[in-house]
Amino acid sequence: MLTLYFAPGTIALASIITLCETGLEFEARRIDFKKNEQRTPDYLKLNPKGRVPALITDAGVVTETPAILSYLAEIAPQAGLAPVGNAFAAAQLQSFNAWLCSTVHICHAMGRRAIRWTPDEAAHASLKAHVPVTMAACMAQVEADYLQGPWVFGEDYTTADPYLFTICTWLEGDGVDIAAYPKLSQHHQSMLGRTAVQRALAIERGEG
Ligand SMILES: N[C@@H](CCC(=O)N[C@@H](CS)C(=O)NCC(=O)O)C(=O)O
C-alpha cells in the first residue's frame, strides 16, 4: 500500500496524477499548510525537510518529485511512464524532470517562499516582482526546445507530462499567460482531458 502526503496547489499534484496513471492503490493524506502541519514532529519524522510530497512505501519514504515519479514508473511498468531499455531516452526524461525541480520550481518559489533565501524584505519584493519574467523565460524554453507534442517526449506520455502540467497550473498566479505558448496551451488542454488528471484534481479538492 502506498500513501502520499500532499497539500493542494503544490507540486504534489504531479505525484498524485502519476499515482492515478499507474492504477496502483494508494491513499492521499492532506497536509494543512495553514496549520503548518508540514512542520509537526510527526510529519518531520516522515520528511525531515518539512515539504510535500512524501511517498510512504513498504520499503521506506521517498521524497523529491523526480525520485517519486521515477519510483512510480519503475514499480508500475505496465503504465509505460518512462523509457525502458533505452539509456539515452531515460536520461533525457531525468534531465527534463531535474530541470523542472532545480530551476523552474525554484523560480516559482521565489515569489512565495523568498524567506528561504534571504531575510531582507526589500529583496523579497524584488524576487517576487521578477517571477513573471523568470517563469515566462522558462516557459518560452519549454515551448521552443523541449515540448515535442502532443506530449513532452512526442507520442510517448511520460512522467514529464504530469510534472510540467502541475507547474503550468501555477502560471496564472505567477503572472504568466499560458495562451502566449500555443504548444504548452495544447498540452495543458490534453492533460485536462485525461481521466487520471481529472481524478487527481478531485483528490486535491478533497472529493476523491
Ligand atoms: N524539491 C522538492 C520541493 C518540494 C517543495 O518545495 N514543496 C513545497 C510545496 S510546492 C512545500 O512543501 N512547501 C512547504 C514549506 O515550504 O513549508 C520536490 O520536488 O518535491
JSON list of C-alpha atoms and ligand atoms in Angstrom, two decimals:
[
{"chain": "A", "resi": 1, "resn": "MET", "atom": "CA", "xyz": [0.00, 0.00, 0.00]},
{"chain": "A", "resi": 2, "resn": "LEU", "atom": "CA", "xyz": [1.28, 3.47, -0.92]},
{"chain": "A", "resi": 3, "resn": "THR", "atom": "CA", "xyz": [0.48, 6.68, 0.97]},
{"chain": "A", "resi": 4, "resn": "LEU", "atom": "CA", "xyz": [1.13, 10.11, -0.50]},
{"chain": "A", "resi": 5, "resn": "TYR", "atom": "CA", "xyz": [1.25, 13.21, 1.67]},
{"chain": "A", "resi": 6, "resn": "PHE", "atom": "CA", "xyz": [0.18, 16.28, -0.27]},
{"chain": "A", "resi": 7, "resn": "ALA", "atom": "CA", "xyz": [-1.13, 19.81, 0.03]},
{"chain": "A", "resi": 8, "resn": "PRO", "atom": "CA", "xyz": [-3.43, 21.37, -2.57]},
{"chain": "A", "resi": 9, "resn": "GLY", "atom": "CA", "xyz": [-1.88, 23.71, -5.12]},
{"chain": "A", "resi": 10, "resn": "THR", "atom": "CA", "xyz": [1.60, 22.25, -4.69]},
{"chain": "A", "resi": 11, "resn": "ILE", "atom": "CA", "xyz": [3.99, 20.16, -6.73]},
{"chain": "A", "resi": 12, "resn": "ALA", "atom": "CA", "xyz": [2.49, 17.09, -5.01]},
{"chain": "A", "resi": 13, "resn": "LEU", "atom": "CA", "xyz": [-0.18, 17.13, -7.75]},
{"chain": "A", "resi": 14, "resn": "ALA", "atom": "CA", "xyz": [2.40, 15.66, -10.17]},
{"chain": "A", "resi": 15, "resn": "SER", "atom": "CA", "xyz": [2.77, 12.64, -7.90]},
{"chain": "A", "resi": 16, "resn": "ILE", "atom": "CA", "xyz": [-1.00, 12.27, -7.42]},
{"chain": "A", "resi": 17, "resn": "ILE", "atom": "CA", "xyz": [-1.55, 12.30, -11.20]},
{"chain": "A", "resi": 18, "resn": "THR", "atom": "CA", "xyz": [1.24, 9.78, -11.69]},
{"chain": "A", "resi": 19, "resn": "LEU", "atom": "CA", "xyz": [-0.22, 7.52, -9.00]},
{"chain": "A", "resi": 20, "resn": "CYS", "atom": "CA", "xyz": [-3.58, 7.71, -10.78]},
{"chain": "A", "resi": 21, "resn": "GLU", "atom": "CA", "xyz": [-1.89, 6.87, -14.10]},
{"chain": "A", "resi": 22, "resn": "THR", "atom": "CA", "xyz": [-0.31, 3.73, -12.61]},
{"chain": "A", "resi": 23, "resn": "GLY", "atom": "CA", "xyz": [-3.63, 2.27, -11.49]},
{"chain": "A", "resi": 24, "resn": "LEU", "atom": "CA", "xyz": [-2.00, 1.31, -8.18]},
{"chain": "A", "resi": 25, "resn": "GLU", "atom": "CA", "xyz": [-4.00, 1.54, -4.99]},
{"chain": "A", "resi": 26, "resn": "PHE", "atom": "CA", "xyz": [-2.96, 4.45, -2.77]},
{"chain": "A", "resi": 27, "resn": "GLU", "atom": "CA", "xyz": [-4.10, 6.73, -0.01]},
{"chain": "A", "resi": 28, "resn": "ALA", "atom": "CA", "xyz": [-3.72, 10.51, -0.30]},
{"chain": "A", "resi": 29, "resn": "ARG", "atom": "CA", "xyz": [-3.25, 12.31, 3.02]},
{"chain": "A", "resi": 30, "resn": "ARG", "atom": "CA", "xyz": [-3.69, 16.05, 3.07]},
{"chain": "A", "resi": 31, "resn": "ILE", "atom": "CA", "xyz": [-1.30, 18.30, 4.99]},
{"chain": "A", "resi": 32, "resn": "ASP", "atom": "CA", "xyz": [-2.71, 21.68, 6.04]},
{"chain": "A", "resi": 33, "resn": "PHE", "atom": "CA", "xyz": [-0.13, 24.40, 5.33]},
{"chain": "A", "resi": 34, "resn": "LYS", "atom": "CA", "xyz": [-2.32, 27.00, 7.11]},
{"chain": "A", "resi": 35, "resn": "LYS", "atom": "CA", "xyz": [-1.79, 25.00, 10.30]},
{"chain": "A", "resi": 36, "resn": "ASN", "atom": "CA", "xyz": [1.88, 24.46, 9.40]},
{"chain": "A", "resi": 37, "resn": "GLU", "atom": "CA", "xyz": [1.31, 20.70, 9.58]},
{"chain": "A", "resi": 38, "resn": "GLN", "atom": "CA", "xyz": [4.40, 20.17, 7.41]},
{"chain": "A", "resi": 39, "resn": "ARG", "atom": "CA", "xyz": [6.47, 21.24, 10.44]},
{"chain": "A", "resi": 40, "resn": "THR", "atom": "CA", "xyz": [4.85, 18.99, 13.07]},
{"chain": "A", "resi": 41, "resn": "PRO", "atom": "CA", "xyz": [7.18, 16.47, 14.77]},
{"chain": "A", "resi": 42, "resn": "ASP", "atom": "CA", "xyz": [5.17, 13.56, 13.36]},
{"chain": "A", "resi": 43, "resn": "TYR", "atom": "CA", "xyz": [5.46, 14.81, 9.78]},
{"chain": "A", "resi": 44, "resn": "LEU", "atom": "CA", "xyz": [9.13, 15.73, 10.18]},
{"chain": "A", "resi": 45, "resn": "LYS", "atom": "CA", "xyz": [9.77, 12.10, 11.17]},
{"chain": "A", "resi": 46, "resn": "LEU", "atom": "CA", "xyz": [8.48, 11.16, 7.69]},
{"chain": "A", "resi": 47, "resn": "ASN", "atom": "CA", "xyz": [10.11, 14.01, 5.79]},
{"chain": "A", "resi": 48, "resn": "PRO", "atom": "CA", "xyz": [12.70, 15.95, 7.80]},
{"chain": "A", "resi": 49, "resn": "LYS", "atom": "CA", "xyz": [12.67, 18.63, 5.07]},
{"chain": "A", "resi": 50, "resn": "GLY", "atom": "CA", "xyz": [9.11, 19.58, 6.03]},
{"chain": "A", "resi": 51, "resn": "ARG", "atom": "CA", "xyz": [7.86, 19.57, 2.45]},
{"chain": "A", "resi": 52, "resn": "VAL", "atom": "CA", "xyz": [5.34, 17.77, 0.30]},
{"chain": "A", "resi": 53, "resn": "PRO", "atom": "CA", "xyz": [5.16, 15.42, -1.49]},
{"chain": "A", "resi": 54, "resn": "ALA", "atom": "CA", "xyz": [6.31, 12.44, 0.56]},
{"chain": "A", "resi": 55, "resn": "LEU", "atom": "CA", "xyz": [5.51, 8.93, -0.60]},
{"chain": "A", "resi": 56, "resn": "ILE", "atom": "CA", "xyz": [5.35, 6.20, 2.03]},
{"chain": "A", "resi": 57, "resn": "THR", "atom": "CA", "xyz": [6.20, 2.77, 0.60]},
{"chain": "A", "resi": 58, "resn": "ASP", "atom": "CA", "xyz": [6.74, -0.64, 2.16]},
{"chain": "A", "resi": 59, "resn": "ALA", "atom": "CA", "xyz": [10.50, -0.04, 1.80]},
{"chain": "A", "resi": 60, "resn": "GLY", "atom": "CA", "xyz": [10.50, 3.45, 3.34]},
{"chain": "A", "resi": 61, "resn": "VAL", "atom": "CA", "xyz": [9.81, 7.07, 2.49]},
{"chain": "A", "resi": 62, "resn": "VAL", "atom": "CA", "xyz": [10.58, 8.62, -0.92]},
{"chain": "A", "resi": 63, "resn": "THR", "atom": "CA", "xyz": [10.79, 12.41, -1.20]},
{"chain": "A", "resi": 64, "resn": "GLU", "atom": "CA", "xyz": [11.65, 14.79, -4.08]},
{"chain": "A", "resi": 65, "resn": "THR", "atom": "CA", "xyz": [9.28, 14.78, -7.03]},
{"chain": "A", "resi": 66, "resn": "PRO", "atom": "CA", "xyz": [11.70, 13.44, -9.67]},
{"chain": "A", "resi": 67, "resn": "ALA", "atom": "CA", "xyz": [12.53, 10.49, -7.38]},
{"chain": "A", "resi": 68, "resn": "ILE", "atom": "CA", "xyz": [8.86, 9.78, -6.60]},
{"chain": "A", "resi": 69, "resn": "LEU", "atom": "CA", "xyz": [7.92, 9.89, -10.28]},
{"chain": "A", "resi": 70, "resn": "SER", "atom": "CA", "xyz": [10.72, 7.58, -11.36]},
{"chain": "A", "resi": 71, "resn": "TYR", "atom": "CA", "xyz": [9.95, 5.20, -8.46]},
{"chain": "A", "resi": 72, "resn": "LEU", "atom": "CA", "xyz": [6.30, 5.01, -9.54]},
{"chain": "A", "resi": 73, "resn": "ALA", "atom": "CA", "xyz": [7.24, 4.47, -13.20]},
{"chain": "A", "resi": 74, "resn": "GLU", "atom": "CA", "xyz": [9.55, 1.65, -12.15]},
{"chain": "A", "resi": 75, "resn": "ILE", "atom": "CA", "xyz": [7.08, -0.19, -9.88]},
{"chain": "A", "resi": 76, "resn": "ALA", "atom": "CA", "xyz": [4.28, 0.10, -12.46]},
{"chain": "A", "resi": 77, "resn": "PRO", "atom": "CA", "xyz": [5.99, -0.78, -15.76]},
{"chain": "A", "resi": 78, "resn": "GLN", "atom": "CA", "xyz": [2.62, -1.69, -17.28]},
{"chain": "A", "resi": 79, "resn": "ALA", "atom": "CA", "xyz": [1.71, 2.02, -17.25]},
{"chain": "A", "resi": 80, "resn": "GLY", "atom": "CA", "xyz": [4.64, 2.81, -19.60]},
{"chain": "A", "resi": 81, "resn": "LEU", "atom": "CA", "xyz": [5.50, 6.12, -17.92]},
{"chain": "A", "resi": 82, "resn": "ALA", "atom": "CA", "xyz": [9.27, 6.02, -18.58]},
{"chain": "A", "resi": 83, "resn": "PRO", "atom": "CA", "xyz": [11.53, 4.55, -21.28]},
{"chain": "A", "resi": 84, "resn": "VAL", "atom": "CA", "xyz": [12.77, 1.02, -20.61]},
{"chain": "A", "resi": 85, "resn": "GLY", "atom": "CA", "xyz": [16.00, -0.38, -22.08]},
{"chain": "A", "resi": 86, "resn": "ASN", "atom": "CA", "xyz": [16.97, 2.95, -23.67]},
{"chain": "A", "resi": 87, "resn": "ALA", "atom": "CA", "xyz": [19.56, 4.67, -21.50]},
{"chain": "A", "resi": 88, "resn": "PHE", "atom": "CA", "xyz": [19.60, 7.84, -23.60]},
{"chain": "A", "resi": 89, "resn": "ALA", "atom": "CA", "xyz": [15.80, 8.30, -23.56]},
{"chain": "A", "resi": 90, "resn": "ALA", "atom": "CA", "xyz": [15.76, 7.59, -19.82]},
{"chain": "A", "resi": 91, "resn": "ALA", "atom": "CA", "xyz": [18.46, 10.22, -19.29]},
{"chain": "A", "resi": 92, "resn": "GLN", "atom": "CA", "xyz": [16.51, 12.77, -21.35]},
{"chain": "A", "resi": 93, "resn": "LEU", "atom": "CA", "xyz": [13.47, 12.22, -19.13]},
{"chain": "A", "resi": 94, "resn": "GLN", "atom": "CA", "xyz": [15.57, 12.57, -15.98]},
{"chain": "A", "resi": 95, "resn": "SER", "atom": "CA", "xyz": [17.19, 15.67, -17.40]},
{"chain": "A", "resi": 96, "resn": "PHE", "atom": "CA", "xyz": [13.86, 17.39, -18.07]},
{"chain": "A", "resi": 97, "resn": "ASN", "atom": "CA", "xyz": [12.39, 16.46, -14.68]},
{"chain": "A", "resi": 98, "resn": "ALA", "atom": "CA", "xyz": [15.57, 17.53, -12.87]},
{"chain": "A", "resi": 99, "resn": "TRP", "atom": "CA", "xyz": [15.40, 20.91, -14.62]},
{"chain": "A", "resi": 100, "resn": "LEU", "atom": "CA", "xyz": [11.77, 21.38, -13.58]},
{"chain": "A", "resi": 101, "resn": "CYS", "atom": "CA", "xyz": [12.78, 20.57, -9.99]},
{"chain": "A", "resi": 102, "resn": "SER", "atom": "CA", "xyz": [16.02, 22.51, -9.73]},
{"chain": "A", "resi": 103, "resn": "THR", "atom": "CA", "xyz": [15.21, 25.56, -11.84]},
{"chain": "A", "resi": 104, "resn": "VAL", "atom": "CA", "xyz": [11.57, 26.09, -12.83]},
{"chain": "A", "resi": 105, "resn": "HIS", "atom": "CA", "xyz": [10.08, 25.19, -9.43]},
{"chain": "A", "resi": 106, "resn": "ILE", "atom": "CA", "xyz": [12.65, 27.45, -7.74]},
{"chain": "A", "resi": 107, "resn": "CYS", "atom": "CA", "xyz": [11.72, 30.40, -9.98]},
{"chain": "A", "resi": 108, "resn": "HIS", "atom": "CA", "xyz": [8.12, 29.95, -8.77]},
{"chain": "A", "resi": 109, "resn": "ALA", "atom": "CA", "xyz": [9.15, 29.55, -5.13]},
{"chain": "A", "resi": 110, "resn": "MET", "atom": "CA", "xyz": [11.00, 32.89, -5.22]},
{"chain": "A", "resi": 111, "resn": "GLY", "atom": "CA", "xyz": [7.57, 34.56, -5.30]},
{"chain": "A", "resi": 112, "resn": "ARG", "atom": "CA", "xyz": [6.13, 32.77, -2.27]},
{"chain": "A", "resi": 113, "resn": "ARG", "atom": "CA", "xyz": [8.95, 31.49, -0.13]},
{"chain": "A", "resi": 114, "resn": "ALA", "atom": "CA", "xyz": [11.72, 34.05, -0.66]},
{"chain": "A", "resi": 115, "resn": "ILE", "atom": "CA", "xyz": [12.37, 33.91, 3.10]},
{"chain": "A", "resi": 116, "resn": "ARG", "atom": "CA", "xyz": [14.24, 30.64, 2.36]},
{"chain": "A", "resi": 117, "resn": "TRP", "atom": "CA", "xyz": [16.94, 32.65, 0.59]},
{"chain": "A", "resi": 118, "resn": "THR", "atom": "CA", "xyz": [17.11, 35.95, 2.43]},
{"chain": "A", "resi": 119, "resn": "PRO", "atom": "CA", "xyz": [15.55, 37.67, 5.47]},
{"chain": "A", "resi": 120, "resn": "ASP", "atom": "CA", "xyz": [15.73, 41.02, 3.61]},
{"chain": "A", "resi": 121, "resn": "GLU", "atom": "CA", "xyz": [12.14, 42.14, 2.95]},
{"chain": "A", "resi": 122, "resn": "ALA", "atom": "CA", "xyz": [13.12, 44.52, 0.16]},
{"chain": "A", "resi": 123, "resn": "ALA", "atom": "CA", "xyz": [14.80, 41.58, -1.54]},
{"chain": "A", "resi": 124, "resn": "HIS", "atom": "CA", "xyz": [11.58, 39.52, -1.13]},
{"chain": "A", "resi": 125, "resn": "ALA", "atom": "CA", "xyz": [9.63, 42.17, -3.00]},
{"chain": "A", "resi": 126, "resn": "SER", "atom": "CA", "xyz": [12.25, 42.29, -5.73]},
{"chain": "A", "resi": 127, "resn": "LEU", "atom": "CA", "xyz": [12.35, 38.50, -6.13]},
{"chain": "A", "resi": 128, "resn": "LYS", "atom": "CA", "xyz": [8.54, 38.32, -6.23]},
{"chain": "A", "resi": 129, "resn": "ALA", "atom": "CA", "xyz": [8.32, 41.08, -8.84]},
{"chain": "A", "resi": 130, "resn": "HIS", "atom": "CA", "xyz": [10.73, 39.16, -11.06]},
{"chain": "A", "resi": 131, "resn": "VAL", "atom": "CA", "xyz": [8.75, 35.86, -11.03]},
{"chain": "A", "resi": 132, "resn": "PRO", "atom": "CA", "xyz": [6.68, 36.69, -14.15]},
{"chain": "A", "resi": 133, "resn": "VAL", "atom": "CA", "xyz": [9.95, 37.28, -16.03]},
{"chain": "A", "resi": 134, "resn": "THR", "atom": "CA", "xyz": [11.76, 34.12, -14.93]},
{"chain": "A", "resi": 135, "resn": "MET", "atom": "CA", "xyz": [8.72, 31.86, -15.27]},
{"chain": "A", "resi": 136, "resn": "ALA", "atom": "CA", "xyz": [7.98, 33.29, -18.73]},
{"chain": "A", "resi": 137, "resn": "ALA", "atom": "CA", "xyz": [11.58, 32.61, -19.75]},
{"chain": "A", "resi": 138, "resn": "CYS", "atom": "CA", "xyz": [11.28, 29.01, -18.53]},
{"chain": "A", "resi": 139, "resn": "MET", "atom": "CA", "xyz": [8.01, 28.50, -20.44]},
{"chain": "A", "resi": 140, "resn": "ALA", "atom": "CA", "xyz": [9.48, 30.03, -23.60]},
{"chain": "A", "resi": 141, "resn": "GLN", "atom": "CA", "xyz": [12.29, 27.49, -23.31]},
{"chain": "A", "resi": 142, "resn": "VAL", "atom": "CA", "xyz": [9.85, 24.60, -22.85]},
{"chain": "A", "resi": 143, "resn": "GLU", "atom": "CA", "xyz": [7.90, 25.80, -25.90]},
{"chain": "A", "resi": 144, "resn": "ALA", "atom": "CA", "xyz": [10.96, 26.29, -28.12]},
{"chain": "A", "resi": 145, "resn": "ASP", "atom": "CA", "xyz": [13.28, 23.49, -27.07]},
{"chain": "A", "resi": 146, "resn": "TYR", "atom": "CA", "xyz": [11.51, 20.69, -25.19]},
{"chain": "A", "resi": 147, "resn": "LEU", "atom": "CA", "xyz": [7.80, 20.19, -25.78]},
{"chain": "A", "resi": 148, "resn": "GLN", "atom": "CA", "xyz": [7.59, 17.95, -28.85]},
{"chain": "A", "resi": 149, "resn": "GLY", "atom": "CA", "xyz": [3.82, 17.45, -28.77]},
{"chain": "A", "resi": 150, "resn": "PRO", "atom": "CA", "xyz": [1.40, 16.10, -28.09]},
{"chain": "A", "resi": 151, "resn": "TRP", "atom": "CA", "xyz": [3.40, 15.11, -25.01]},
{"chain": "A", "resi": 152, "resn": "VAL", "atom": "CA", "xyz": [6.78, 16.39, -23.84]},
{"chain": "A", "resi": 153, "resn": "PHE", "atom": "CA", "xyz": [8.50, 13.41, -25.48]},
{"chain": "A", "resi": 154, "resn": "GLY", "atom": "CA", "xyz": [6.33, 13.23, -28.59]},
{"chain": "A", "resi": 155, "resn": "GLU", "atom": "CA", "xyz": [3.96, 10.28, -28.78]},
{"chain": "A", "resi": 156, "resn": "ASP", "atom": "CA", "xyz": [5.28, 8.85, -25.51]},
{"chain": "A", "resi": 157, "resn": "TYR", "atom": "CA", "xyz": [3.38, 10.05, -22.45]},
{"chain": "A", "resi": 158, "resn": "THR", "atom": "CA", "xyz": [5.86, 10.03, -19.56]},
{"chain": "A", "resi": 159, "resn": "THR", "atom": "CA", "xyz": [6.23, 11.37, -16.01]},
{"chain": "A", "resi": 160, "resn": "ALA", "atom": "CA", "xyz": [7.42, 14.65, -17.57]},
{"chain": "A", "resi": 161, "resn": "ASP", "atom": "CA", "xyz": [3.82, 15.38, -18.56]},
{"chain": "A", "resi": 162, "resn": "PRO", "atom": "CA", "xyz": [2.16, 15.49, -15.12]},
{"chain": "A", "resi": 163, "resn": "TYR", "atom": "CA", "xyz": [5.23, 17.33, -13.80]},
{"chain": "A", "resi": 164, "resn": "LEU", "atom": "CA", "xyz": [5.02, 20.04, -16.49]},
{"chain": "A", "resi": 165, "resn": "PHE", "atom": "CA", "xyz": [1.21, 20.22, -16.18]},
{"chain": "A", "resi": 166, "resn": "THR", "atom": "CA", "xyz": [1.42, 20.81, -12.42]},
{"chain": "A", "resi": 167, "resn": "ILE", "atom": "CA", "xyz": [3.87, 23.67, -12.84]},
{"chain": "A", "resi": 168, "resn": "CYS", "atom": "CA", "xyz": [1.60, 25.16, -15.52]},
{"chain": "A", "resi": 169, "resn": "THR", "atom": "CA", "xyz": [-1.28, 25.26, -13.01]},
{"chain": "A", "resi": 170, "resn": "TRP", "atom": "CA", "xyz": [0.80, 27.93, -11.20]},
{"chain": "A", "resi": 171, "resn": "LEU", "atom": "CA", "xyz": [1.35, 30.19, -14.23]},
{"chain": "A", "resi": 172, "resn": "GLU", "atom": "CA", "xyz": [-1.69, 32.43, -13.80]},
{"chain": "A", "resi": 173, "resn": "GLY", "atom": "CA", "xyz": [-0.72, 33.15, -10.17]},
{"chain": "A", "resi": 174, "resn": "ASP", "atom": "CA", "xyz": [2.84, 33.77, -11.35]},
{"chain": "A", "resi": 175, "resn": "GLY", "atom": "CA", "xyz": [1.67, 36.44, -13.81]},
{"chain": "A", "resi": 176, "resn": "VAL", "atom": "CA", "xyz": [2.28, 34.36, -16.95]},
{"chain": "A", "resi": 177, "resn": "ASP", "atom": "CA", "xyz": [-0.38, 33.87, -19.63]},
{"chain": "A", "resi": 178, "resn": "ILE", "atom": "CA", "xyz": [-0.17, 30.30, -20.92]},
{"chain": "A", "resi": 179, "resn": "ALA", "atom": "CA", "xyz": [-2.00, 31.44, -24.10]},
{"chain": "A", "resi": 180, "resn": "ALA", "atom": "CA", "xyz": [1.29, 33.01, -25.22]},
{"chain": "A", "resi": 181, "resn": "TYR", "atom": "CA", "xyz": [2.64, 29.46, -25.70]},
{"chain": "A", "resi": 182, "resn": "PRO", "atom": "CA", "xyz": [0.50, 27.50, -28.21]},
{"chain": "A", "resi": 183, "resn": "LYS", "atom": "CA", "xyz": [2.14, 24.09, -27.69]},
{"chain": "A", "resi": 184, "resn": "LEU", "atom": "CA", "xyz": [2.03, 24.48, -23.92]},
{"chain": "A", "resi": 185, "resn": "SER", "atom": "CA", "xyz": [-1.64, 25.54, -24.04]},
{"chain": "A", "resi": 186, "resn": "GLN", "atom": "CA", "xyz": [-2.47, 22.47, -26.14]},
{"chain": "A", "resi": 187, "resn": "HIS", "atom": "CA", "xyz": [-0.53, 20.25, -23.74]},
{"chain": "A", "resi": 188, "resn": "HIS", "atom": "CA", "xyz": [-2.47, 21.69, -20.80]},
{"chain": "A", "resi": 189, "resn": "GLN", "atom": "CA", "xyz": [-5.81, 21.04, -22.51]},
{"chain": "A", "resi": 190, "resn": "SER", "atom": "CA", "xyz": [-4.78, 17.50, -23.44]},
{"chain": "A", "resi": 191, "resn": "MET", "atom": "CA", "xyz": [-3.75, 16.84, -19.83]},
{"chain": "A", "resi": 192, "resn": "LEU", "atom": "CA", "xyz": [-7.12, 18.14, -18.56]},
{"chain": "A", "resi": 193, "resn": "GLY", "atom": "CA", "xyz": [-8.79, 15.56, -20.81]},
{"chain": "A", "resi": 194, "resn": "ARG", "atom": "CA", "xyz": [-7.05, 12.61, -19.14]},
{"chain": "A", "resi": 195, "resn": "THR", "atom": "CA", "xyz": [-9.03, 10.54, -16.65]},
{"chain": "A", "resi": 196, "resn": "ALA", "atom": "CA", "xyz": [-6.03, 10.33, -14.29]},
{"chain": "A", "resi": 197, "resn": "VAL", "atom": "CA", "xyz": [-5.72, 14.13, -14.21]},
{"chain": "A", "resi": 198, "resn": "GLN", "atom": "CA", "xyz": [-9.42, 14.60, -13.51]},
{"chain": "A", "resi": 199, "resn": "ARG", "atom": "CA", "xyz": [-9.26, 12.05, -10.70]},
{"chain": "A", "resi": 200, "resn": "ALA", "atom": "CA", "xyz": [-6.12, 13.66, -9.24]},
{"chain": "A", "resi": 201, "resn": "LEU", "atom": "CA", "xyz": [-7.70, 17.13, -9.28]},
{"chain": "A", "resi": 202, "resn": "ALA", "atom": "CA", "xyz": [-10.74, 15.71, -7.48]},
{"chain": "A", "resi": 203, "resn": "ILE", "atom": "CA", "xyz": [-8.45, 14.14, -4.86]},
{"chain": "A", "resi": 204, "resn": "GLU", "atom": "CA", "xyz": [-6.73, 17.53, -4.44]},
{"chain": "A", "resi": 205, "resn": "ARG", "atom": "CA", "xyz": [-10.12, 19.17, -3.86]},
{"chain": "A", "resi": 206, "resn": "GLY", "atom": "CA", "xyz": [-10.93, 16.52, -1.24]},
{"chain": "A", "resi": 207, "resn": "GLU", "atom": "CA", "xyz": [-13.54, 14.90, -3.48]},
{"chain": "A", "resi": 208, "resn": "GLY", "atom": "CA", "xyz": [-11.57, 11.79, -4.43]},
{"chain": "B", "resi": 1, "resn": "LIG", "atom": "N1", "xyz": [12.27, 19.59, -4.38]},
{"chain": "B", "resi": 1, "resn": "LIG", "atom": "C1", "xyz": [11.01, 19.24, -3.77]},
{"chain": "B", "resi": 1, "resn": "LIG", "atom": "C2", "xyz": [10.27, 20.52, -3.44]},
{"chain": "B", "resi": 1, "resn": "LIG", "atom": "C3", "xyz": [9.11, 20.26, -2.52]},
{"chain": "B", "resi": 1, "resn": "LIG", "atom": "C4", "xyz": [8.50, 21.58, -2.08]},
{"chain": "B", "resi": 1, "resn": "LIG", "atom": "O1", "xyz": [9.19, 22.62, -2.01]},
{"chain": "B", "resi": 1, "resn": "LIG", "atom": "N2", "xyz": [7.22, 21.55, -1.77]},
{"chain": "B", "resi": 1, "resn": "LIG", "atom": "C5", "xyz": [6.56, 22.75, -1.29]},
{"chain": "B", "resi": 1, "resn": "LIG", "atom": "C6", "xyz": [5.18, 22.88, -1.94]},
{"chain": "B", "resi": 1, "resn": "LIG", "atom": "S1", "xyz": [5.30, 23.11, -3.70]},
{"chain": "B", "resi": 1, "resn": "LIG", "atom": "C7", "xyz": [6.36, 22.64, 0.21]},
{"chain": "B", "resi": 1, "resn": "LIG", "atom": "O2", "xyz": [6.15, 21.58, 0.74]},
{"chain": "B", "resi": 1, "resn": "LIG", "atom": "N3", "xyz": [6.42, 23.78, 0.91]},
{"chain": "B", "resi": 1, "resn": "LIG", "atom": "C8", "xyz": [6.17, 23.84, 2.32]},
{"chain": "B", "resi": 1, "resn": "LIG", "atom": "C9", "xyz": [7.09, 24.77, 3.04]},
{"chain": "B", "resi": 1, "resn": "LIG", "atom": "O3", "xyz": [7.98, 25.35, 2.42]},
{"chain": "B", "resi": 1, "resn": "LIG", "atom": "O4", "xyz": [6.89, 24.89, 4.24]},
{"chain": "B", "resi": 1, "resn": "LIG", "atom": "C10", "xyz": [10.22, 18.35, -4.73]},
{"chain": "B", "resi": 1, "resn": "LIG", "atom": "O5", "xyz": [10.44, 18.46, -5.92]},
{"chain": "B", "resi": 1, "resn": "LIG", "atom": "O6", "xyz": [9.42, 17.53, -4.29]}
]
